Amino acid sequence: MSRRSVIAGVGSALPKRRVTNDELAAQVDTSDEWIVERTGIRSRYIAGDGETTGTLATEAARKGLANAGVDAADVDLIVLATATPDQTFPSTATKVQAALGINDCIAFDVHAVCTGFLYALSVADSMLRSGNAAKALVIGAETFSRILDWDDRATCVLFGDGAGALVLSAEETEGGILSTKLHADGRHNDLLFVDGGPSTTGTVGKLRMKGREVFRHAVVNLAGVLNEVLSDAGLTAEDVDWVVPHQANARILDATAKKLGLPAAKVVVTVDEHANTSAASVPLAFDTAISDGRIKRGDIVVLEAMGGGFTWGAAALRY
Ligand code: UT7
């Protein structure tokens, strides 16, 4: 037995407004048929007035804490992954902290775009295992609808808003988080980026993507890091009960599962309902599969994601 991060609870939150492909097709030159065939997406949730990355993150965190039976006052670490913070600063993590009434804990944002949640989980896990914290909130939250170019049909149909939160507790155990692996390769900055920022244009900017090239890298990188994390955890693909992937495109999920020899039935898919919610997508999908009874206590679960940078990563855990 050793000190490890156990997943004590999970929660998630979505904006009120659900937007179908047909609704989008009324504003953009696209169709339900194209979007479903190329991506598997059928709907997404879009934040309205008063709904922000911070409010969605806070709602997900509250649900996660209730699910874990953990008092907010006992949280000593908040790591929040986002590429769409409420403000340039302060961190959205400190806004969640204030909303939860936690007066003193470590709180900061992590930015690795769609891989952000894996980066946040890995950082929080390291801090828990080293004894720097005992109870952590790890949150992925985004409002990508606010950085989409609604005139660019190649990107605006792909993304949605939402948040997911895990409550981690440091315990002496053989379960919990078994391994995390992270990567980045900045040579591909120009394939998926936002064309603005405080230090360049002084504006927030809009998302730009060369989708086909991102797709090609995604399948190779994800299969590689999944093999790496399984090997580090002393597991094989046969040991895996569930894969909870970043939800970018149903075709990437299928191709990655095939490359690893994993049956599609073991892959949690929510991209049809939520679209790509960037850093929120893994914890949102994880919560969905726990809530509907698919993922059970004791199951071996593998999380993975890939995004702008490029960044990519994976985690293996016993839930
Ligand atoms: O989360 C971070 C990681 N991101 C990803 O993993 C995204 C990875 N990429 C993808 O998922 C896919 O590349 C896309 C879904 C973005 C695009 O699918 P694709 O099969 O690679 O299509 P494409 O970009 O090559 O476009 C094919 C055609 C083009 O028309 P022409 O040039 O063949 O006449 C596009 O103009 O589809 C057209 N098109 C559309 N048509 C209707 C592009 N977007 C749309 C649209 N509706 N929304």
PDB file of C-alpha atoms and ligand atoms in Angstrom, residues 29-31 34 38-39 114 153-154 157-159 192 209 211-212 214-215 246 248-249 251-252 276 306-307, ligand 1:
ATOM      1  CA  ASP A  29     -24.117  26.533 -44.160  1.00  0.00           C
ATOM      2  CA  THR A  30     -24.114  22.972 -42.780  1.00  0.00           C
ATOM      3  CA  SER A  31     -26.451  20.019 -42.234  1.00  0.00           C
ATOM      4  CA  TRP A  34     -22.697  16.230 -42.546  1.00  0.00           C
ATOM      5  CA  ARG A  38     -18.091  13.355 -40.009  1.00  0.00           C
ATOM      6  CA  THR A  39     -18.149  13.755 -36.208  1.00  0.00           C
ATOM      7  CA  CYS A 114      -8.299  19.806 -24.607  1.00  0.00           C
ATOM      8  CA  ARG A 153     -18.648  26.115 -40.431  1.00  0.00           C
ATOM      9  CA  ALA A 154     -15.539  23.907 -40.225  1.00  0.00           C
ATOM     10  CA  VAL A 157     -20.323  23.015 -35.292  1.00  0.00           C
ATOM     11  CA  LEU A 158     -17.750  20.970 -33.334  1.00  0.00           C
ATOM     12  CA  PHE A 159     -17.668  22.509 -29.855  1.00  0.00           C
ATOM     13  CA  LEU A 192      -5.058  24.452 -33.587  1.00  0.00           C
ATOM     14  CA  MET A 209      -8.087  24.650 -36.721  1.00  0.00           C
ATOM     15  CA  GLY A 211      -9.043  19.708 -38.681  1.00  0.00           C
ATOM     16  CA  ARG A 212      -7.772  17.031 -41.010  1.00  0.00           C
ATOM     17  CA  VAL A 214      -5.228  17.424 -36.143  1.00  0.00           C
ATOM     18  CA  PHE A 215      -7.220  14.234 -36.759  1.00  0.00           C
ATOM     19  CA  HIS A 246     -11.582  13.210 -24.864  1.00  0.00           C
ATOM     20  CA  ALA A 248     -13.610  15.397 -30.126  1.00  0.00           C
ATOM     21  CA  ASN A 249     -14.927  13.156 -32.868  1.00  0.00           C
ATOM     22  CA  ARG A 251     -14.306   8.642 -35.703  1.00  0.00           C
ATOM     23  CA  ILE A 252     -11.169   9.400 -33.607  1.00  0.00           C
ATOM     24  CA  ASN A 276     -16.221  18.771 -27.959  1.00  0.00           C
ATOM     25  CA  MET A 306      -5.274  15.366 -27.085  1.00  0.00           C
ATOM     26  CA  GLY A 307      -5.481  19.047 -27.965  1.00  0.00           C
TER      27      GLY A 307
HETATM   28  O1  UT7 B   1     -10.207  18.772 -29.454  1.00  0.00           O
HETATM   29  C1  UT7 B   1      -9.023  19.008 -30.125  1.00  0.00           C
HETATM   30  C2  UT7 B   1      -8.823  18.048 -31.177  1.00  0.00           C
HETATM   31  N1  UT7 B   1      -9.638  18.328 -32.340  1.00  0.00           N
HETATM   32  C3  UT7 B   1      -9.932  17.333 -33.123  1.00  0.00           C
HETATM   33  O2  UT7 B   1      -9.611  16.217 -32.808  1.00  0.00           O
HETATM   34  C4  UT7 B   1     -10.605  17.597 -34.449  1.00  0.00           C
HETATM   35  C5  UT7 B   1     -10.028  16.675 -35.454  1.00  0.00           C
HETATM   36  N2  UT7 B   1     -10.572  16.814 -36.784  1.00  0.00           N
HETATM   37  C6  UT7 B   1     -11.818  16.403 -37.126  1.00  0.00           C
HETATM   38  O3  UT7 B   1     -12.571  15.955 -36.289  1.00  0.00           O
HETATM   39  C7  UT7 B   1     -12.218  16.462 -38.581  1.00  0.00           C
HETATM   40  O4  UT7 B   1     -11.089  16.746 -39.371  1.00  0.00           O
HETATM   41  C8  UT7 B   1     -13.334  17.497 -38.865  1.00  0.00           C
HETATM   42  C9  UT7 B   1     -14.644  17.009 -38.314  1.00  0.00           C
HETATM   43  C10 UT7 B   1     -12.962  18.833 -38.264  1.00  0.00           C
HETATM   44  C11 UT7 B   1     -13.524  17.690 -40.388  1.00  0.00           C
HETATM   45  O5  UT7 B   1     -13.765  16.455 -41.013  1.00  0.00           O
HETATM   46  P1  UT7 B   1     -13.005  16.075 -42.373  1.00  0.00           P
HETATM   47  O6  UT7 B   1     -13.536  14.786 -42.809  1.00  0.00           O
HETATM   48  O7  UT7 B   1     -11.522  16.151 -42.057  1.00  0.00           O
HETATM   49  O8  UT7 B   1     -13.480  17.194 -43.375  1.00  0.00           O
HETATM   50  P2  UT7 B   1     -12.629  18.336 -44.119  1.00  0.00           P
HETATM   51  O9  UT7 B   1     -12.168  19.379 -43.171  1.00  0.00           O
HETATM   52  O10 UT7 B   1     -11.586  17.704 -44.978  1.00  0.00           O
HETATM   53  O11 UT7 B   1     -13.758  18.958 -45.059  1.00  0.00           O
HETATM   54  C12 UT7 B   1     -14.410  18.180 -46.072  1.00  0.00           C
HETATM   55  C13 UT7 B   1     -15.460  19.023 -46.765  1.00  0.00           C
HETATM   56  C14 UT7 B   1     -14.916  20.376 -47.248  1.00  0.00           C
HETATM   57  O12 UT7 B   1     -15.546  20.657 -48.509  1.00  0.00           O
HETATM   58  P3  UT7 B   1     -14.768  20.394 -49.885  1.00  0.00           P
HETATM   59  O13 UT7 B   1     -13.536  21.243 -49.814  1.00  0.00           O
HETATM   60  O14 UT7 B   1     -14.461  18.929 -49.900  1.00  0.00           O
HETATM   61  O15 UT7 B   1     -15.769  20.843 -50.910  1.00  0.00           O
HETATM   62  C15 UT7 B   1     -15.404  21.359 -46.218  1.00  0.00           C
HETATM   63  O16 UT7 B   1     -15.585  22.649 -46.754  1.00  0.00           O
HETATM   64  O17 UT7 B   1     -16.526  19.346 -45.840  1.00  0.00           O
HETATM   65  C16 UT7 B   1     -16.747  20.772 -45.858  1.00  0.00           C
HETATM   66  N3  UT7 B   1     -17.201  21.169 -44.531  1.00  0.00           N
HETATM   67  C17 UT7 B   1     -18.499  21.184 -44.174  1.00  0.00           C
HETATM   68  N4  UT7 B   1     -19.624  20.895 -44.826  1.00  0.00           N
HETATM   69  C18 UT7 B   1     -20.776  21.007 -44.177  1.00  0.00           C
HETATM   70  C19 UT7 B   1     -16.438  21.539 -43.468  1.00  0.00           C
HETATM   71  N5  UT7 B   1     -17.240  21.806 -42.415  1.00  0.00           N
HETATM   72  C20 UT7 B   1     -18.496  21.599 -42.818  1.00  0.00           C
HETATM   73  C21 UT7 B   1     -19.762  21.690 -42.184  1.00  0.00           C
HETATM   74  N6  UT7 B   1     -20.863  21.396 -42.889  1.00  0.00           N
HETATM   75  N7  UT7 B   1     -19.881  22.061 -40.887  1.00  0.00           N
END
